[in-house]
GROMACS .gro file of N, CA, C and O in nm:
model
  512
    1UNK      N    1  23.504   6.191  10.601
    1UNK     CA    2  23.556   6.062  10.560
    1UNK      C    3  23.544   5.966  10.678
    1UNK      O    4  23.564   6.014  10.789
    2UNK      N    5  23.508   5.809  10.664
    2UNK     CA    6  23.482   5.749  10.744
    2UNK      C    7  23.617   5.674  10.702
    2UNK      O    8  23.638   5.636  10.587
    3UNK      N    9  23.708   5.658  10.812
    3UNK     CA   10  23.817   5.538  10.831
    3UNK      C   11  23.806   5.473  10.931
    3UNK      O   12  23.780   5.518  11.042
    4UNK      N   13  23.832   5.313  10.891
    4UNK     CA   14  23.850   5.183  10.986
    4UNK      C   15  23.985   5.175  11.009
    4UNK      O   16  24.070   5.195  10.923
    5UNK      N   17  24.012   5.136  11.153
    5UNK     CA   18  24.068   5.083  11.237
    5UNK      C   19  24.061   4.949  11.236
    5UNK      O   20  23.947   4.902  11.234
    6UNK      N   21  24.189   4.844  11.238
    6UNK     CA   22  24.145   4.722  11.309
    6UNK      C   23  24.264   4.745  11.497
    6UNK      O   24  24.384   4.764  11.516
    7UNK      N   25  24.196   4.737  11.549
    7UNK     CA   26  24.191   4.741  11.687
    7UNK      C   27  24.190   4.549  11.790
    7UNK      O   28  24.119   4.450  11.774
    8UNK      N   29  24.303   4.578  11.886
    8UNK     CA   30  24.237   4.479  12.001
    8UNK      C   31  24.128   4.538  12.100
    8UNK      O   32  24.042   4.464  12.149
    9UNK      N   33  24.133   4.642  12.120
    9UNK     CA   34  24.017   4.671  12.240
    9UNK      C   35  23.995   4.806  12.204
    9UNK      O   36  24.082   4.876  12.152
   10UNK      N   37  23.841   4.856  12.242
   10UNK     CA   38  23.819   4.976  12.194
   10UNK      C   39  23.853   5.123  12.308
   10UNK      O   40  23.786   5.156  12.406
   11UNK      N   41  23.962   5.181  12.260
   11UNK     CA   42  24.020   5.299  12.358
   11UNK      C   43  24.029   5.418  12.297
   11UNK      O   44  24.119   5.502  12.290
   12UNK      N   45  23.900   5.409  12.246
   12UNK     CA   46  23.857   5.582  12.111
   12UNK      C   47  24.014   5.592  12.041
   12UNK      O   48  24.072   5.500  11.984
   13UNK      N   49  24.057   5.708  12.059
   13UNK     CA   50  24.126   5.742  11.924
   13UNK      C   51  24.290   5.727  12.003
   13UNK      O   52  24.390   5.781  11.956
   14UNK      N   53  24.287   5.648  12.123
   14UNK     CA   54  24.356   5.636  12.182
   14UNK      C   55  24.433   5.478  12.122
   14UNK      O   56  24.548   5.436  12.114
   15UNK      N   57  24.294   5.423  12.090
   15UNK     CA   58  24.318   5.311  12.056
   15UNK      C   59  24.409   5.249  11.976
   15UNK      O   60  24.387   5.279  11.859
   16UNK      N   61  24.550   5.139  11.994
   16UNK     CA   62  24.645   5.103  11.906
   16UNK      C   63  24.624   5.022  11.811
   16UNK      O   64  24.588   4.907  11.833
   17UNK      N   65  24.647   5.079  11.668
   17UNK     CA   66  24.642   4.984  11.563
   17UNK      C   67  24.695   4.885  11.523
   17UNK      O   68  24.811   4.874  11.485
   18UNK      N   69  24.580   4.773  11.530
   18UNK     CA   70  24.621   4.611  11.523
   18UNK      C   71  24.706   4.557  11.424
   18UNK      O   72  24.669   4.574  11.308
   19UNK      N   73  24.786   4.509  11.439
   19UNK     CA   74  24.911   4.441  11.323
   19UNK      C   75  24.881   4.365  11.228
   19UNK      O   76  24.969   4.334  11.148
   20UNK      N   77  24.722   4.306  11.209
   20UNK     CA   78  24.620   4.252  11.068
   20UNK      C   79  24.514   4.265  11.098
   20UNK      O   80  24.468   4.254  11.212
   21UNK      N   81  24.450   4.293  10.986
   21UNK     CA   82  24.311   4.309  10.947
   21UNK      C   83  24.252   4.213  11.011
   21UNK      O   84  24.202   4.203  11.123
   22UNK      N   85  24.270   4.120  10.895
   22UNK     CA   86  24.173   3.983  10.891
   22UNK      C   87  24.178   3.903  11.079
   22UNK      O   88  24.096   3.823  11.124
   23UNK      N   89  24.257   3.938  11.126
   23UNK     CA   90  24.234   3.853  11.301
   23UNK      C   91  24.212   3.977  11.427
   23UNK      O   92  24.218   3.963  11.549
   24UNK      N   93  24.190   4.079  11.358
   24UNK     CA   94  24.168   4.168  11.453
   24UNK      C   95  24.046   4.128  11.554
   24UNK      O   96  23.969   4.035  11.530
   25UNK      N   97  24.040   4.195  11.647
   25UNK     CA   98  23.884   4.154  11.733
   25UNK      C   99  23.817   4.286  11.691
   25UNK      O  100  23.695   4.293  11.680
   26UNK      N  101  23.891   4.382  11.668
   26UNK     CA  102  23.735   4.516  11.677
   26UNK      C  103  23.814   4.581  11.560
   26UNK      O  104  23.932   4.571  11.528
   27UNK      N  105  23.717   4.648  11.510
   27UNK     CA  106  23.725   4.776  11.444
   27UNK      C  107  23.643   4.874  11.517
   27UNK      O  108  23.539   4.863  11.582
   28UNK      N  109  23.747   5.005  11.477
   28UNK     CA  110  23.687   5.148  11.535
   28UNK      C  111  23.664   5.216  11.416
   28UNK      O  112  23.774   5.248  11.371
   29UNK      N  113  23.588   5.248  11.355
   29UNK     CA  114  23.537   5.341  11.296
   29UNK      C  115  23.526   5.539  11.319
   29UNK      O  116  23.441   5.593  11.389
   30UNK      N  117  23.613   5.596  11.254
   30UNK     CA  118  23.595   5.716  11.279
   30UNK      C  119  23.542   5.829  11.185
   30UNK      O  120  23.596   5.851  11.076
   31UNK      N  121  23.450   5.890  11.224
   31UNK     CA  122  23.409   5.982  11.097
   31UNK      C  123  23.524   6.120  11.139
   31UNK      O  124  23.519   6.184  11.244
   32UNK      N  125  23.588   6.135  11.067
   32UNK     CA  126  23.695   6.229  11.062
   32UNK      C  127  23.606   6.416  11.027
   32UNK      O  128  23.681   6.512  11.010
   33UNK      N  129  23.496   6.430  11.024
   33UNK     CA  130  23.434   6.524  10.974
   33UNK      C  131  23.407   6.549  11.128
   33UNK      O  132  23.474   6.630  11.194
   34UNK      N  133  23.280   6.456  11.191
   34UNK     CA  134  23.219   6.489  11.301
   34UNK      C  135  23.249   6.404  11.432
   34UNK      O  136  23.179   6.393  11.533
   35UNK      N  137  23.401   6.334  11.397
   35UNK     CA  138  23.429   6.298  11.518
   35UNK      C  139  23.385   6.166  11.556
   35UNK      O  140  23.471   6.092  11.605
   36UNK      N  141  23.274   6.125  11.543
   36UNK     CA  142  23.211   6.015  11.599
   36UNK      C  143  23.284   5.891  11.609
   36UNK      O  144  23.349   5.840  11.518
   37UNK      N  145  23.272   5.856  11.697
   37UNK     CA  146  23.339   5.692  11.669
   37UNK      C  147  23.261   5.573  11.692
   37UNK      O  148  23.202   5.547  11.797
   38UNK      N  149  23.264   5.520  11.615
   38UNK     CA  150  23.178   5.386  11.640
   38UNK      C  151  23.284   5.209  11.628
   38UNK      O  152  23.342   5.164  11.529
   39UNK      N  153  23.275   5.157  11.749
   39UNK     CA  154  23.307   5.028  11.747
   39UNK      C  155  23.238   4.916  11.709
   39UNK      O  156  23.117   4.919  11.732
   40UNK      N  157  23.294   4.795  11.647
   40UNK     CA  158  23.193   4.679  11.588
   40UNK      C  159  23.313   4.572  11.597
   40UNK      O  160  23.430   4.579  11.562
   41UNK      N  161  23.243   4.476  11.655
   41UNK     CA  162  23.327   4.320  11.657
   41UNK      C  163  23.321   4.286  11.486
   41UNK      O  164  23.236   4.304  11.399
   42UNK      N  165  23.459   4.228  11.490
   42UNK     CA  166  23.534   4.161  11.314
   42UNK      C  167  23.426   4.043  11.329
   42UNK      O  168  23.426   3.973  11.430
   43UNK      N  169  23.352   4.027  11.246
   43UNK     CA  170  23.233   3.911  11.183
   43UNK      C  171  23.292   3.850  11.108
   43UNK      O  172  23.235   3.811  11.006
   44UNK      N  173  23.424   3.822  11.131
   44UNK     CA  174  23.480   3.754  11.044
   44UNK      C  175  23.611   3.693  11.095
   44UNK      O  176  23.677   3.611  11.031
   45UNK      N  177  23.637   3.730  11.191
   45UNK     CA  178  23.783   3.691  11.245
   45UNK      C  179  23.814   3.596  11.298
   45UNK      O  180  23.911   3.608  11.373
   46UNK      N  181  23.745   3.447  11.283
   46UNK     CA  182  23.757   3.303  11.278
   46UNK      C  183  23.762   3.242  11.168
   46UNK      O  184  23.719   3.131  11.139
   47UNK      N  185  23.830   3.337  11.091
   47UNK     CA  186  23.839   3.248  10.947
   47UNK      C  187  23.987   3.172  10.901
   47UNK      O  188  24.087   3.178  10.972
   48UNK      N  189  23.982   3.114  10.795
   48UNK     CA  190  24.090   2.986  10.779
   48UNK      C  191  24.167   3.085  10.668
   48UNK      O  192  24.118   3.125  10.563
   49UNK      N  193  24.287   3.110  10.714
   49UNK     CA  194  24.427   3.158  10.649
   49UNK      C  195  24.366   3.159  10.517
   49UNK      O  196  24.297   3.065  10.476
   50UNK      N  197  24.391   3.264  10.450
   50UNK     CA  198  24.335   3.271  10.274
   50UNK      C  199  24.206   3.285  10.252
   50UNK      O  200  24.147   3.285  10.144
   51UNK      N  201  24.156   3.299  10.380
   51UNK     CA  202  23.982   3.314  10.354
   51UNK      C  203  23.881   3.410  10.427
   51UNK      O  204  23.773   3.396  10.484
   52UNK      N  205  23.977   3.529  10.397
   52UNK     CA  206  23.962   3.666  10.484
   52UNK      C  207  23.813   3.693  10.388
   52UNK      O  208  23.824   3.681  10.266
   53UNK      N  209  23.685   3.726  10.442
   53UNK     CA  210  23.609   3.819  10.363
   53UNK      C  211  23.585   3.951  10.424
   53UNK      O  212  23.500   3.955  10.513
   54UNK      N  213  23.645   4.059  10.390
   54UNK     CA  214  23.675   4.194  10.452
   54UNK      C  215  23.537   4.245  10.472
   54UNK      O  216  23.502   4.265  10.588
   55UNK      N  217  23.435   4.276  10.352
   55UNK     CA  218  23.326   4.303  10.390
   55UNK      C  219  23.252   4.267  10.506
   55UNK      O  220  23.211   4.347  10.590
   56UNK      N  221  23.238   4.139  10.506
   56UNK     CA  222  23.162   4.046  10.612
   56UNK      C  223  23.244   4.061  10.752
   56UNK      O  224  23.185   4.029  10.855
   57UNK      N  225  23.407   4.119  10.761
   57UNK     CA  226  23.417   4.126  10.874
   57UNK      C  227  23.361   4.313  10.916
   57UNK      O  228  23.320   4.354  11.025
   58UNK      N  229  23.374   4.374  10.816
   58UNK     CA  230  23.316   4.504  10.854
   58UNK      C  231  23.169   4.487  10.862
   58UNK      O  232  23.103   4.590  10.848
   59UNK      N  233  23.095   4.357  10.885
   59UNK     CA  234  22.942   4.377  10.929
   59UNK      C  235  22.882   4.483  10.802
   59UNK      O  236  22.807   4.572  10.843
   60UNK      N  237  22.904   4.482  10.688
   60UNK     CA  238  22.820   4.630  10.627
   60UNK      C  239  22.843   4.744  10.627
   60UNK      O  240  22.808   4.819  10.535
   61UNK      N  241  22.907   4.782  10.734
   61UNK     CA  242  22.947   4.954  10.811
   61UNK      C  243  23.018   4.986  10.699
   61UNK      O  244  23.112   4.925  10.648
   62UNK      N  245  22.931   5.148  10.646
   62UNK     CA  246  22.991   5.180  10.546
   62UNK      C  247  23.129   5.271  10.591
   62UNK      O  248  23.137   5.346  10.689
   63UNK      N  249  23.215   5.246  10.507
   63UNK     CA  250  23.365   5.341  10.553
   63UNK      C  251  23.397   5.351  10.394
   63UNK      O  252  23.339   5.303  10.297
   64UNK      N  253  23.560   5.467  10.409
   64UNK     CA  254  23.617   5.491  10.282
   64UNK      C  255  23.730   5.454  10.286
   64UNK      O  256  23.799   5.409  10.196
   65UNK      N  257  23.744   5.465  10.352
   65UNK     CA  258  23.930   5.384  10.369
   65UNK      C  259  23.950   5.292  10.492
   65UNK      O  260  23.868   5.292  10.583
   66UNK      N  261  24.049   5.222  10.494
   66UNK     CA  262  24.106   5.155  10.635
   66UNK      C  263  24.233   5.187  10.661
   66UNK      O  264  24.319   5.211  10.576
   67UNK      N  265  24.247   5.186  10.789
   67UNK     CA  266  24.415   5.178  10.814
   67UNK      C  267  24.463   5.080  10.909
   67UNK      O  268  24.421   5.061  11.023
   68UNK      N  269  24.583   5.000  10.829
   68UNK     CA  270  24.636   4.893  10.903
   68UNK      C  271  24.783   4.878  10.902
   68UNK      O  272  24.865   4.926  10.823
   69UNK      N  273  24.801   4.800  11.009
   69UNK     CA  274  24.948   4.768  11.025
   69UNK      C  275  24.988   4.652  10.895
   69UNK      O  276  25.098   4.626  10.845
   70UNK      N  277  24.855   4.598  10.867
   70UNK     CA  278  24.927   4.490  10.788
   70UNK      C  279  24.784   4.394  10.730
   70UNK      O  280  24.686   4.400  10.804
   71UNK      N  281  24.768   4.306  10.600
   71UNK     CA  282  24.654   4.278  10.576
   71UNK      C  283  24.690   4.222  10.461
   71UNK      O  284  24.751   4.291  10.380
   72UNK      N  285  24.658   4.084  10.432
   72UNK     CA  286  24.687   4.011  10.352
   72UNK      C  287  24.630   4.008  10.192
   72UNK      O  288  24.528   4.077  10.195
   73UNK      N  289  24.642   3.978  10.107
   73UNK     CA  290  24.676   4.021   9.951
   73UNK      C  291  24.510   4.008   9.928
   73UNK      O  292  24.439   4.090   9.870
   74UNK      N  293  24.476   3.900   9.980
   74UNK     CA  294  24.302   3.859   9.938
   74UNK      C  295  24.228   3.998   9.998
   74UNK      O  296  24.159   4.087   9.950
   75UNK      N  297  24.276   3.967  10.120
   75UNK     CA  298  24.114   4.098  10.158
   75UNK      C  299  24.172   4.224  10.149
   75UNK      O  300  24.111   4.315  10.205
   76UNK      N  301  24.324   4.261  10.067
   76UNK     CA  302  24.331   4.388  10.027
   76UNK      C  303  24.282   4.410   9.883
   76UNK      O  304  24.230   4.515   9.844
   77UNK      N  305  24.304   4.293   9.802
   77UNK     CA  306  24.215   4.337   9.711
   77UNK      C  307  24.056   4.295   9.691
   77UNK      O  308  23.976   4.313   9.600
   78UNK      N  309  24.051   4.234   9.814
   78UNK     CA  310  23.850   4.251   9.817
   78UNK      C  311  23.823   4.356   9.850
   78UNK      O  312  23.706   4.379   9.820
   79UNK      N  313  23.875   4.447   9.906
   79UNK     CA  314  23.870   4.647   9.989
   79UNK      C  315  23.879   4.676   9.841
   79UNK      O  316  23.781   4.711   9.774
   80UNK      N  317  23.960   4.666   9.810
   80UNK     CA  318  24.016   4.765   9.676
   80UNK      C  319  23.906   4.741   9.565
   80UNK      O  320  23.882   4.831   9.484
   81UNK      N  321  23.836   4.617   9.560
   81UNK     CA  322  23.744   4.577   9.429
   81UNK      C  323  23.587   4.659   9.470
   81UNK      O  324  23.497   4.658   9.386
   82UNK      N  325  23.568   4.724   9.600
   82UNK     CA  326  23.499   4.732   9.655
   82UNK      C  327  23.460   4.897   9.691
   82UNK      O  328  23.359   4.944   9.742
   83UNK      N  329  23.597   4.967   9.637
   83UNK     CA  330  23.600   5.104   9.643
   83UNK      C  331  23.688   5.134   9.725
   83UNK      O  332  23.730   5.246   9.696
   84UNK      N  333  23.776   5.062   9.878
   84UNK     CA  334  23.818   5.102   9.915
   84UNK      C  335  23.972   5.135   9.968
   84UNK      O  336  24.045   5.036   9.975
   85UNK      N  337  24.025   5.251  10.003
   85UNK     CA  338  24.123   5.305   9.990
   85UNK      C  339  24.193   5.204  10.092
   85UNK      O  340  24.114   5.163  10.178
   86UNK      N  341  24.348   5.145  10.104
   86UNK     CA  342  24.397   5.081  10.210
   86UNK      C  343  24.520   5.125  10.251
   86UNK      O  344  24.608   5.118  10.165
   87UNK      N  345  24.559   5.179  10.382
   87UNK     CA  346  24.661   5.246  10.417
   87UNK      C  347  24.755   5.206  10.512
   87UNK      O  348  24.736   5.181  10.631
   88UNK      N  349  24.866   5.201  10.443
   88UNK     CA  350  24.974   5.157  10.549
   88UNK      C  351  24.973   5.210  10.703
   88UNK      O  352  24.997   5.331  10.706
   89UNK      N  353  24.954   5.159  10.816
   89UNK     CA  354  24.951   5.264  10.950
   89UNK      C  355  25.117   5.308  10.920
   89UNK      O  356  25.214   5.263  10.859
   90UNK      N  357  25.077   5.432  11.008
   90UNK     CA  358  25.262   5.493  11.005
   90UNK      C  359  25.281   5.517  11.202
   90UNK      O  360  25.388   5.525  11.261
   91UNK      N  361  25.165   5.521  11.254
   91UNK     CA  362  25.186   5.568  11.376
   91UNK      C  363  25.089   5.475  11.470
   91UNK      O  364  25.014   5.390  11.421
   92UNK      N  365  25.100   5.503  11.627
   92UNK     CA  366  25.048   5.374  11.691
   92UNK      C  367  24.938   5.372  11.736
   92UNK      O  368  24.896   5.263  11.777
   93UNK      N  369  24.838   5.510  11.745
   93UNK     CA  370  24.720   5.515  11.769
   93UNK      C  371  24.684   5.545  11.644
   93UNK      O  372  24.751   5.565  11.543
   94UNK      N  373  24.511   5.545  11.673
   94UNK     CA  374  24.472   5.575  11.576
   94UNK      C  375  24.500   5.740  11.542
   94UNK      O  376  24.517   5.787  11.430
   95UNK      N  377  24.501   5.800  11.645
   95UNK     CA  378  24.497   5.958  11.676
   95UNK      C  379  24.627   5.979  11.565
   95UNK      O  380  24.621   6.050  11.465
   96UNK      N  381  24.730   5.909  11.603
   96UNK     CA  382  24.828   5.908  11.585
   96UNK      C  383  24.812   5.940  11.397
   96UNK      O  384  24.859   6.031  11.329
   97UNK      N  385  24.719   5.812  11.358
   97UNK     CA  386  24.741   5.789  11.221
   97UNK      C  387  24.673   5.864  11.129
   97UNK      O  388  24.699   5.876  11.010
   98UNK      N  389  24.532   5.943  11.231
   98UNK     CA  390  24.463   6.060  11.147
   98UNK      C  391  24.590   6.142  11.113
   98UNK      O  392  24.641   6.129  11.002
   99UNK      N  393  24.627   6.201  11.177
   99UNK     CA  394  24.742   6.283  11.171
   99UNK      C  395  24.828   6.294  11.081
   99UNK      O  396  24.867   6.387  11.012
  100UNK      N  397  24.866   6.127  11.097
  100UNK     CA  398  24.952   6.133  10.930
  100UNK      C  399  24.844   6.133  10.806
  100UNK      O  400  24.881   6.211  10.718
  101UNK      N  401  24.702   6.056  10.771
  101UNK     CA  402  24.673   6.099  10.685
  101UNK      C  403  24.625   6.214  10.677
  101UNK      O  404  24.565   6.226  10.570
  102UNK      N  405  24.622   6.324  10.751
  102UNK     CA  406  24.566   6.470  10.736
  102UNK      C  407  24.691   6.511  10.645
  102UNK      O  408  24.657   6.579  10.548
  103UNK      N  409  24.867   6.479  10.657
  103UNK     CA  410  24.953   6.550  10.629
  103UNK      C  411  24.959   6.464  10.510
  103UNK      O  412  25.036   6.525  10.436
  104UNK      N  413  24.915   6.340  10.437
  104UNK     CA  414  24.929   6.269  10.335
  104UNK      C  415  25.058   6.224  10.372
  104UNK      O  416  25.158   6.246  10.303
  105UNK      N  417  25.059   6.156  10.492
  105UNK     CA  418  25.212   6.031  10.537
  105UNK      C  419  25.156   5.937  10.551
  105UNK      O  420  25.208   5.878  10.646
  106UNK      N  421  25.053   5.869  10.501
  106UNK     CA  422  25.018   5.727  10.504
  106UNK      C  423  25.009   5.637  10.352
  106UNK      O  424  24.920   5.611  10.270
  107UNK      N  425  25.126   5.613  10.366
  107UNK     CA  426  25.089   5.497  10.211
  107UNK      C  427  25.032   5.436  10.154
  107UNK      O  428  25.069   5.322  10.180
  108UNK      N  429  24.949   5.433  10.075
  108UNK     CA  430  24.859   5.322  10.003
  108UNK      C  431  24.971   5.201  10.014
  108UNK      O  432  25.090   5.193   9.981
  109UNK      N  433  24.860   5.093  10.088
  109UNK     CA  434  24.875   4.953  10.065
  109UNK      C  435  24.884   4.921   9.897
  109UNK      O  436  24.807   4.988   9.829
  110UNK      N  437  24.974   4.822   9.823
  110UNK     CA  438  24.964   4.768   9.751
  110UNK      C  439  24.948   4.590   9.729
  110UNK      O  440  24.904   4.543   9.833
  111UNK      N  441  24.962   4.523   9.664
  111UNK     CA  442  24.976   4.387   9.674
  111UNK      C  443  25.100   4.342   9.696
  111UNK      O  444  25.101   4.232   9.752
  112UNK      N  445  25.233   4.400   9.667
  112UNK     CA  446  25.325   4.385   9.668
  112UNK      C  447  25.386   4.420   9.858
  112UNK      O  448  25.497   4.385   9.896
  113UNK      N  449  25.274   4.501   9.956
  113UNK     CA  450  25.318   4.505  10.070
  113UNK      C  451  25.242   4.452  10.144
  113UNK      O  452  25.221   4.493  10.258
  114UNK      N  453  25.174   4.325  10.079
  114UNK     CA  454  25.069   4.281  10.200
  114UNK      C  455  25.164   4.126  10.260
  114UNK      O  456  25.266   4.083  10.207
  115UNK      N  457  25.093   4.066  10.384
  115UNK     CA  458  25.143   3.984  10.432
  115UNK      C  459  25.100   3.858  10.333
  115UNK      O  460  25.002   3.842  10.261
  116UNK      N  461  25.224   3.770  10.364
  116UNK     CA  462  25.252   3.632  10.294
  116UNK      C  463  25.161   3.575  10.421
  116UNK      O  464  25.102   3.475  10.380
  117UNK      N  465  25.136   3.593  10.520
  117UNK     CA  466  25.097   3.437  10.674
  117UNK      C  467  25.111   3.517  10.763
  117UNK      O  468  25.173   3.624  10.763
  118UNK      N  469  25.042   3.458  10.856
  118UNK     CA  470  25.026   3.500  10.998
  118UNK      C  471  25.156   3.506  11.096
  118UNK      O  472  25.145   3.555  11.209
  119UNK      N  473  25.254   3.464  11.059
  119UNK     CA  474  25.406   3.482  11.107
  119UNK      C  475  25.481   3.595  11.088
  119UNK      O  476  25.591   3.601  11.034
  120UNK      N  477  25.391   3.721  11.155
  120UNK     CA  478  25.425   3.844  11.074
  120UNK      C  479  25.588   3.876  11.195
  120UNK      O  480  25.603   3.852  11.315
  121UNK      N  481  25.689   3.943  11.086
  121UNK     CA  482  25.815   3.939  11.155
  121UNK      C  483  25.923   3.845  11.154
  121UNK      O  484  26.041   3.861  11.185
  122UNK      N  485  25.839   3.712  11.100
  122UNK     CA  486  25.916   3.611  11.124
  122UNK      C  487  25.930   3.517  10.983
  122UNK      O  488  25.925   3.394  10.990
  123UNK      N  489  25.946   3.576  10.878
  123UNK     CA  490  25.935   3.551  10.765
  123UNK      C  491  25.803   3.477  10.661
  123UNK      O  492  25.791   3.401  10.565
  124UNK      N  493  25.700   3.577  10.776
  124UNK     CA  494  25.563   3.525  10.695
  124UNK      C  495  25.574   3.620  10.595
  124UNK      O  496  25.478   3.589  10.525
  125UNK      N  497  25.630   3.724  10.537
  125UNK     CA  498  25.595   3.825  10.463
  125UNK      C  499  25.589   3.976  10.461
  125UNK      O  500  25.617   4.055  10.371
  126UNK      N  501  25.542   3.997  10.596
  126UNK     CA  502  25.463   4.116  10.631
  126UNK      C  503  25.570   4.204  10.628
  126UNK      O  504  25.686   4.168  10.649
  127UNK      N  505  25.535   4.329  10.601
  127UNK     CA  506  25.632   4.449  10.601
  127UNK      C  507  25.605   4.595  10.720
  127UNK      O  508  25.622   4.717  10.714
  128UNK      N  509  25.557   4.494  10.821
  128UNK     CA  510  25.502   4.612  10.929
  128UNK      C  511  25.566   4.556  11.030
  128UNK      O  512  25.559   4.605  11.143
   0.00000   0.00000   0.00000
């Protein structure tokens, strides 16, 4: 299984998972089978509030799921229209978060837990 990361800087599986998708600077990519990790700058993360295109920030890179701290209603259901699985992070690396989804402790994202605005904490919405 290939899962995305959105990441500030790339520190392999060390690396802490970013608090939104859509403004992240990197994704880490991990193939959970053979280990590999691959990093790629968000192609998308200068975009205007409400105008997340998730694909275009994953550059193409095919994956099956993502895991995030948090990710707003549009580009969770552009993932979701798209095949893919979206998971609440539960822990602070990524290492951290294989872990919980190996034990099935990572929640599917719904629409109902994505962020309202970029004021996450501060009554933009967000539930991370």
């Amino acid at each position: 299984m290939k899962i995305c990361f959105p990441v500030v800087e790339n520190q392999g599986l060390e690396s802490e998972v970013y608090g939104h998708f859509g403004s992240a600077p990197q994704f880490i990519v991990v193939d959970t089978r053979s280990r590999e990790i691959r990093a790629l700058n968000n192609s998308d993360q200068h975009h205007a509030h409400g105008a997340c295109q998730p694909l275009k920030a994953l550059g193409g890179q095919d994956v099956d799921a993502i895991v995030v701290g948090g990710i707003g209603a549009g580009a969770l259901m552009g993932l979701n229209r798209a095949g893919l699985t979206v998971y609440q992070a539960q822990g602070v690396t990524i290492a951290d978060n294989i872990t919980c989804l190996a034990e099935d402790e990572l929640p599917v994202l719904t629409p109902d837990r994505t962020c309202g605005g970029h004021g996450h904490g501060h009554g933009g919405g967000c539930h991370h």
